[in-house]
Coordinates of C-alpha atoms in Angstrom, one line a residue:
F1 CA -9.2 -96.4 -70.4
F2 CA -11.2 -99.0 -68.9
Q3 CA -8.8 -99.3 -66.1
K4 CA -10.5 -95.0 -65.5
T5 CA -13.1 -95.4 -65.8
L6 CA -14.0 -98.1 -63.6
T7 CA -11.9 -96.4 -60.5
A8 CA -14.6 -93.1 -61.5
V9 CA -17.6 -95.5 -61.2
K10 CA -16.3 -96.8 -57.9
N11 CA -15.9 -93.2 -56.6
W12 CA -18.5 -91.9 -57.1
F13 CA -21.1 -95.2 -56.3
T14 CA -19.0 -95.1 -53.6
L15 CA -19.5 -91.5 -52.7
F16 CA -23.2 -90.9 -53.8
G17 CA -24.8 -94.2 -54.9
W18 CA -26.7 -95.3 -50.7
S19 CA -28.3 -93.5 -48.4
K20 CA -26.9 -91.9 -45.3
G21 CA -23.2 -91.2 -46.3
Q22 CA -20.7 -93.0 -47.7
N23 CA -20.4 -97.0 -48.7
P24 CA -16.6 -97.7 -50.2
I25 CA -17.1 -100.4 -52.5
S26 CA -15.7 -102.9 -55.1
I27 CA -15.9 -103.6 -58.1
P28 CA -17.0 -106.6 -59.0
Y29 CA -16.0 -108.0 -55.1
S30 CA -18.5 -106.7 -52.8
L31 CA -21.2 -106.5 -55.5
R32 CA -21.0 -109.9 -55.8
R33 CA -20.8 -110.8 -52.1
D34 CA -23.2 -108.4 -50.4
V35 CA -26.1 -109.7 -52.3
C36 CA -28.2 -110.1 -49.0
K37 CA -28.7 -108.4 -45.9
V38 CA -29.1 -111.4 -44.3
Q39 CA -27.6 -114.8 -44.3
M40 CA -28.9 -118.7 -43.5
T41 CA -25.9 -120.1 -41.4
S42 CA -25.5 -123.5 -39.6
S43 CA -22.5 -125.0 -38.2
Q44 CA -21.9 -127.0 -41.4
E45 CA -22.6 -124.5 -44.0
K46 CA -19.2 -122.0 -41.9
V47 CA -18.2 -122.0 -45.9
F48 CA -21.0 -119.5 -46.0
K49 CA -21.2 -117.3 -43.4
Q50 CA -20.1 -114.0 -44.6
N51 CA -20.8 -110.7 -42.7
L52 CA -24.3 -109.8 -44.8
G53 CA -25.9 -108.4 -41.2
K54 CA -28.9 -106.2 -40.6
D55 CA -26.2 -103.2 -41.6
T56 CA -25.1 -104.3 -44.9
K57 CA -25.8 -103.0 -47.9
T58 CA -26.8 -104.6 -50.9
V59 CA -26.8 -103.4 -54.7
Y60 CA -30.9 -103.5 -53.9
D61 CA -30.9 -100.6 -51.7
M62 CA -28.5 -98.8 -54.1
L63 CA -31.5 -98.8 -56.9
F64 CA -33.9 -98.3 -53.8
H65 CA -32.0 -95.1 -53.5
L66 CA -31.1 -94.2 -56.7
S67 CA -34.4 -95.0 -58.0
G68 CA -36.9 -95.1 -55.2
Q69 CA -38.0 -98.5 -56.4
L70 CA -37.7 -101.7 -55.7
L71 CA -36.0 -105.2 -57.3
P72 CA -38.9 -106.5 -58.5
G73 CA -39.5 -110.1 -56.5
V74 CA -35.7 -109.3 -54.2
T75 CA -36.8 -108.4 -50.3
S76 CA -35.6 -105.9 -48.3
S77 CA -34.7 -108.9 -46.2
Q78 CA -33.6 -111.7 -48.2
S79 CA -32.1 -114.7 -47.3
L80 CA -30.3 -117.7 -49.5
P81 CA -30.2 -121.7 -49.0
L82 CA -28.0 -123.4 -47.2
D83 CA -27.5 -126.1 -50.3
P84 CA -24.9 -124.4 -52.5
V85 CA -26.7 -125.0 -56.0
E86 CA -29.7 -123.6 -55.1
R87 CA -28.7 -120.7 -53.4
M88 CA -26.7 -120.2 -56.9
L89 CA -29.9 -120.7 -58.9
Q90 CA -31.4 -118.1 -56.7
L91 CA -28.7 -115.6 -57.3
H92 CA -28.9 -116.2 -60.8
R93 CA -33.2 -115.3 -60.7
Q94 CA -32.0 -112.4 -59.0
H95 CA -29.1 -110.9 -61.5
S96 CA -31.7 -111.4 -64.4
A97 CA -34.2 -109.6 -62.1
L98 CA -31.5 -107.0 -62.0
L99 CA -30.8 -106.9 -65.5
A100 CA -34.8 -107.1 -66.5
F101 CA -35.4 -104.7 -64.5
L102 CA -32.9 -101.9 -65.4
R103 CA -33.1 -103.1 -68.9
S104 CA -37.2 -101.7 -68.3
Q105 CA -35.7 -98.0 -67.3
G106 CA -33.8 -98.1 -70.4
A107 CA -30.8 -99.5 -69.9
Y108 CA -28.7 -100.9 -72.7
L109 CA -27.3 -103.9 -71.4
P110 CA -27.4 -107.0 -74.2
H111 CA -24.3 -108.0 -73.3
V112 CA -24.6 -108.5 -69.7
M113 CA -25.9 -112.2 -68.2
P114 CA -27.1 -113.2 -65.7
E115 CA -23.7 -115.6 -64.6
F116 CA -21.6 -112.9 -65.3
L117 CA -22.7 -111.5 -61.8
L118 CA -22.6 -114.3 -60.5
E119 CA -18.7 -115.1 -58.0
P120 CA -16.6 -117.0 -59.5
D121 CA -17.4 -120.2 -57.6
D122 CA -21.1 -119.6 -58.3
Y123 CA -20.6 -119.5 -62.3
K124 CA -18.2 -122.4 -62.3
K125 CA -22.2 -124.2 -60.8
W126 CA -23.8 -122.6 -63.4
I127 CA -22.0 -123.9 -65.7
K128 CA -22.0 -127.4 -64.6
A129 CA -25.4 -127.2 -64.1
Q130 CA -26.4 -125.7 -67.4
T131 CA -23.9 -128.8 -69.5
V132 CA -25.7 -131.3 -68.3
V133 CA -27.2 -133.1 -71.5
K134 CA -31.2 -133.3 -71.1
V135 CA -32.7 -136.5 -73.3
D136 CA -36.2 -136.1 -73.8
V137 CA -37.1 -140.1 -73.9
K138 CA -40.0 -140.2 -75.5
N139 CA -38.7 -138.1 -78.8
S140 CA -34.9 -138.8 -78.5
D141 CA -33.6 -135.1 -79.2
V142 CA -30.8 -134.4 -77.4
F143 CA -30.9 -130.5 -76.3
S144 CA -28.3 -128.0 -75.2
N145 CA -27.2 -124.8 -74.6
K146 CA -26.5 -122.5 -77.4
H147 CA -25.8 -119.5 -75.8
L148 CA -23.6 -120.9 -72.8
F149 CA -20.4 -118.9 -72.7
I150 CA -17.3 -121.2 -70.6
L151 CA -14.6 -119.0 -69.5
E152 CA -11.4 -120.0 -68.6
D153 CA -11.2 -118.4 -64.7
S154 CA -9.0 -115.1 -65.3
I155 CA -11.5 -114.1 -68.6
F156 CA -14.1 -114.6 -65.9
E157 CA -13.1 -112.1 -63.4
T158 CA -11.8 -109.8 -66.2
M159 CA -15.6 -109.6 -68.1
S160 CA -17.6 -110.1 -63.9
K161 CA -15.7 -106.9 -63.7
R162 CA -16.9 -105.0 -67.1
A163 CA -20.3 -106.6 -66.7
W164 CA -20.6 -105.3 -63.5
T165 CA -19.0 -101.4 -64.3
D166 CA -21.3 -101.5 -66.9
V167 CA -24.1 -102.2 -65.1
L168 CA -23.3 -99.4 -62.9
L169 CA -23.3 -97.1 -65.9
Q170 CA -26.7 -97.8 -66.8
V171 CA -27.6 -97.5 -63.1
Y172 CA -26.3 -94.0 -63.6
K173 CA -27.4 -93.4 -67.0
V174 CA -31.3 -94.3 -66.2
F175 CA -31.3 -92.8 -62.5
V176 CA -29.0 -89.8 -62.2
L177 CA -29.1 -88.5 -65.6
P178 CA -32.6 -87.8 -65.5
R179 CA -32.2 -85.5 -62.6
V180 CA -30.5 -82.7 -65.2
S181 CA -33.4 -80.3 -65.8
S182 CA -34.1 -79.3 -69.3
C183 CA -36.7 -77.0 -68.3
S184 CA -33.7 -74.2 -69.3
I185 CA -32.3 -75.3 -72.1
T186 CA -33.5 -72.8 -74.7
D187 CA -32.2 -70.1 -72.4
L188 CA -28.1 -71.3 -71.8
F189 CA -27.4 -69.9 -75.5
S190 CA -29.2 -66.5 -74.9
L191 CA -26.2 -64.6 -74.4
E192 CA -25.1 -62.6 -77.1
S193 CA -21.4 -64.3 -77.0
V194 CA -22.5 -67.7 -77.4
Q195 CA -25.8 -67.0 -80.2
N196 CA -23.3 -67.6 -83.0
M197 CA -22.8 -70.7 -81.9
P198 CA -23.9 -74.1 -83.4
R199 CA -26.6 -75.8 -81.3
I200 CA -26.1 -79.2 -79.7
K201 CA -29.6 -81.0 -80.5
S202 CA -32.0 -82.6 -77.4
E203 CA -34.3 -84.7 -79.3
P204 CA -33.8 -88.0 -78.3
L205 CA -32.9 -89.4 -82.0
S206 CA -30.4 -86.8 -82.9
S207 CA -27.5 -88.9 -81.3
N208 CA -27.0 -92.8 -81.2
I209 CA -23.6 -91.6 -78.7
Y210 CA -25.0 -89.8 -76.4
S211 CA -28.3 -89.2 -74.6
P212 CA -30.7 -86.4 -74.2
Y213 CA -29.4 -85.8 -70.7
E214 CA -25.6 -85.8 -71.6
R215 CA -26.6 -83.3 -74.6
T216 CA -27.7 -80.7 -71.7
I217 CA -24.1 -81.2 -70.0
L218 CA -22.5 -80.3 -73.3
T219 CA -24.5 -77.7 -74.1
W220 CA -24.0 -76.9 -70.3
L221 CA -20.5 -77.1 -70.8
N222 CA -20.4 -74.6 -74.3
K223 CA -22.1 -72.1 -72.6
H224 CA -20.0 -71.5 -69.9
Y225 CA -16.6 -72.3 -71.6
E226 CA -17.9 -69.4 -74.1
E227 CA -19.2 -67.2 -71.7
N228 CA -15.9 -66.8 -69.4
R229 CA -12.8 -67.9 -71.4
R230 CA -12.6 -64.4 -71.8
T231 CA -13.0 -63.1 -68.2
V232 CA -11.0 -66.5 -67.1
W233 CA -7.9 -65.8 -68.7
K234 CA -7.6 -62.1 -70.1
D235 CA -4.7 -61.7 -67.5
C236 CA -3.0 -65.6 -68.5
Q237 CA 0.6 -65.7 -67.8
K238 CA 1.1 -68.8 -70.7
G239 CA -1.1 -67.5 -73.7
E240 CA -3.6 -65.6 -75.0
V241 CA -7.3 -65.8 -74.4
P242 CA -7.9 -69.8 -76.0
P243 CA -10.1 -69.6 -78.8
M244 CA -13.8 -70.4 -79.5
R245 CA -14.4 -73.9 -79.3
W246 CA -17.6 -76.5 -80.1
I247 CA -17.2 -79.4 -77.5
V248 CA -19.3 -81.8 -78.6
N249 CA -17.6 -84.9 -75.9
F250 CA -16.5 -85.8 -72.9
D251 CA -12.7 -87.2 -73.5
R252 CA -11.1 -85.3 -76.1
D253 CA -12.6 -81.6 -75.5
L254 CA -12.0 -82.3 -71.8
L255 CA -7.9 -83.1 -72.2
D256 CA -6.3 -80.3 -71.6
G257 CA -8.7 -78.6 -69.0
L258 CA -9.5 -75.5 -70.1
V259 CA -13.3 -76.3 -70.5
L260 CA -13.5 -77.5 -66.7
A261 CA -12.1 -74.8 -65.4
A262 CA -14.8 -72.4 -67.5
Q263 CA -16.7 -74.3 -66.2
L264 CA -15.7 -74.0 -61.9
A265 CA -14.7 -70.6 -62.3
A266 CA -17.8 -70.0 -63.6
Y267 CA -19.1 -70.6 -59.6
C268 CA -15.8 -70.0 -58.0
P269 CA -14.1 -67.1 -59.9
Y270 CA -12.0 -66.3 -57.1
L271 CA -10.1 -69.1 -58.1
I272 CA -9.1 -67.3 -61.6
A273 CA -5.7 -65.4 -59.9
T274 CA -4.5 -68.0 -57.9
H275 CA -4.8 -70.9 -60.1
F276 CA -6.6 -70.1 -63.8
V277 CA -4.0 -67.2 -64.4
R278 CA -0.8 -70.2 -64.9
M279 CA -2.6 -72.0 -67.3
Y280 CA -1.3 -72.6 -70.6
T281 CA -4.0 -72.0 -73.1
T282 CA -2.7 -73.5 -76.5
P283 CA -1.3 -76.4 -75.0
R284 CA 0.5 -78.1 -77.6
T285 CA 2.7 -81.0 -75.3
P286 CA 2.0 -83.7 -73.0
E287 CA 3.1 -81.9 -70.4
Q288 CA 1.7 -78.5 -70.9
F289 CA -1.0 -80.4 -70.7
L290 CA -0.2 -82.1 -67.3
H291 CA 0.3 -79.1 -65.9
N292 CA -3.2 -77.4 -66.4
C293 CA -5.0 -80.8 -64.9
L294 CA -2.6 -80.6 -62.1
I295 CA -3.8 -76.7 -61.6
L296 CA -7.2 -77.4 -62.3
V297 CA -6.6 -80.6 -59.8
N298 CA -5.0 -78.5 -57.3
A299 CA -8.4 -75.8 -57.8
M300 CA -10.8 -78.8 -56.8
H301 CA -8.6 -79.6 -53.4
A302 CA -9.0 -76.0 -52.5
V303 CA -12.6 -75.4 -52.8
S304 CA -12.8 -78.8 -50.8
L305 CA -14.4 -80.4 -53.5
A306 CA -15.3 -84.0 -52.1
I307 CA -13.7 -86.4 -55.4
D308 CA -11.5 -88.3 -55.1
I309 CA -9.5 -86.8 -58.4
K310 CA -6.0 -88.5 -59.6
V311 CA -3.8 -87.1 -62.4

């Protein structure tokens, strides 16, 4: 499940996260590497000479494109010190500023520490710097960092990948989903065919799982499914018209492909005769679920949706 989530996040941000077209990313590798446009170099510091030229797109460019805001304290021509420890400390400060900025916008990232966003070598430097015991000579007190997580290499890579994925998911939540208009939510259930369906409340405190914008999308899914299910599958080849359902989540309720097919049919009705009539309307086996999803993917390819969807 996590790998599928990571792939979906990578594909979306590659396609839509940047100005001036696509920018392939890898999570967490390119995000950790491409942190600054300008990298100071010297003959003694060839190890730090990376492909961070003026055309390099950074996570800060992505944030500016999606939010219209610059990260406080980080300029568009940010450079890093040559000293490895100073470079690591500056990156840690930048990542701290990034997380603070996202939290101020409504992101939920209490489990992501700035050091999890560092490169592995910089993480080791951070651990070494933090594990030095400091002694207050005057008071003879010994201090230590109680919130320090010392992770093995393989565990750190897993944690870093998860941290960067969660950061991108929260970026999507606070800067992309709010663009979903709520002005016409009250009109979504105006049709007689859906007036008897339960409503999904859009108030902020009505769910501890989904945001108001996500619940707006669920409302939209319910509306189009109920409005179109009889039209799409009135001549279905593998069953009767699918029954009414209440769509309340983005995983189980979308597994059989019928809900998404109804959404696509609402905008591309010509796909009904060529694709959707061949779907199972009451799928029960994994093979039938796969059959439906393959038809849905083929329909998306038929209309040239610029999304790398794989079953």
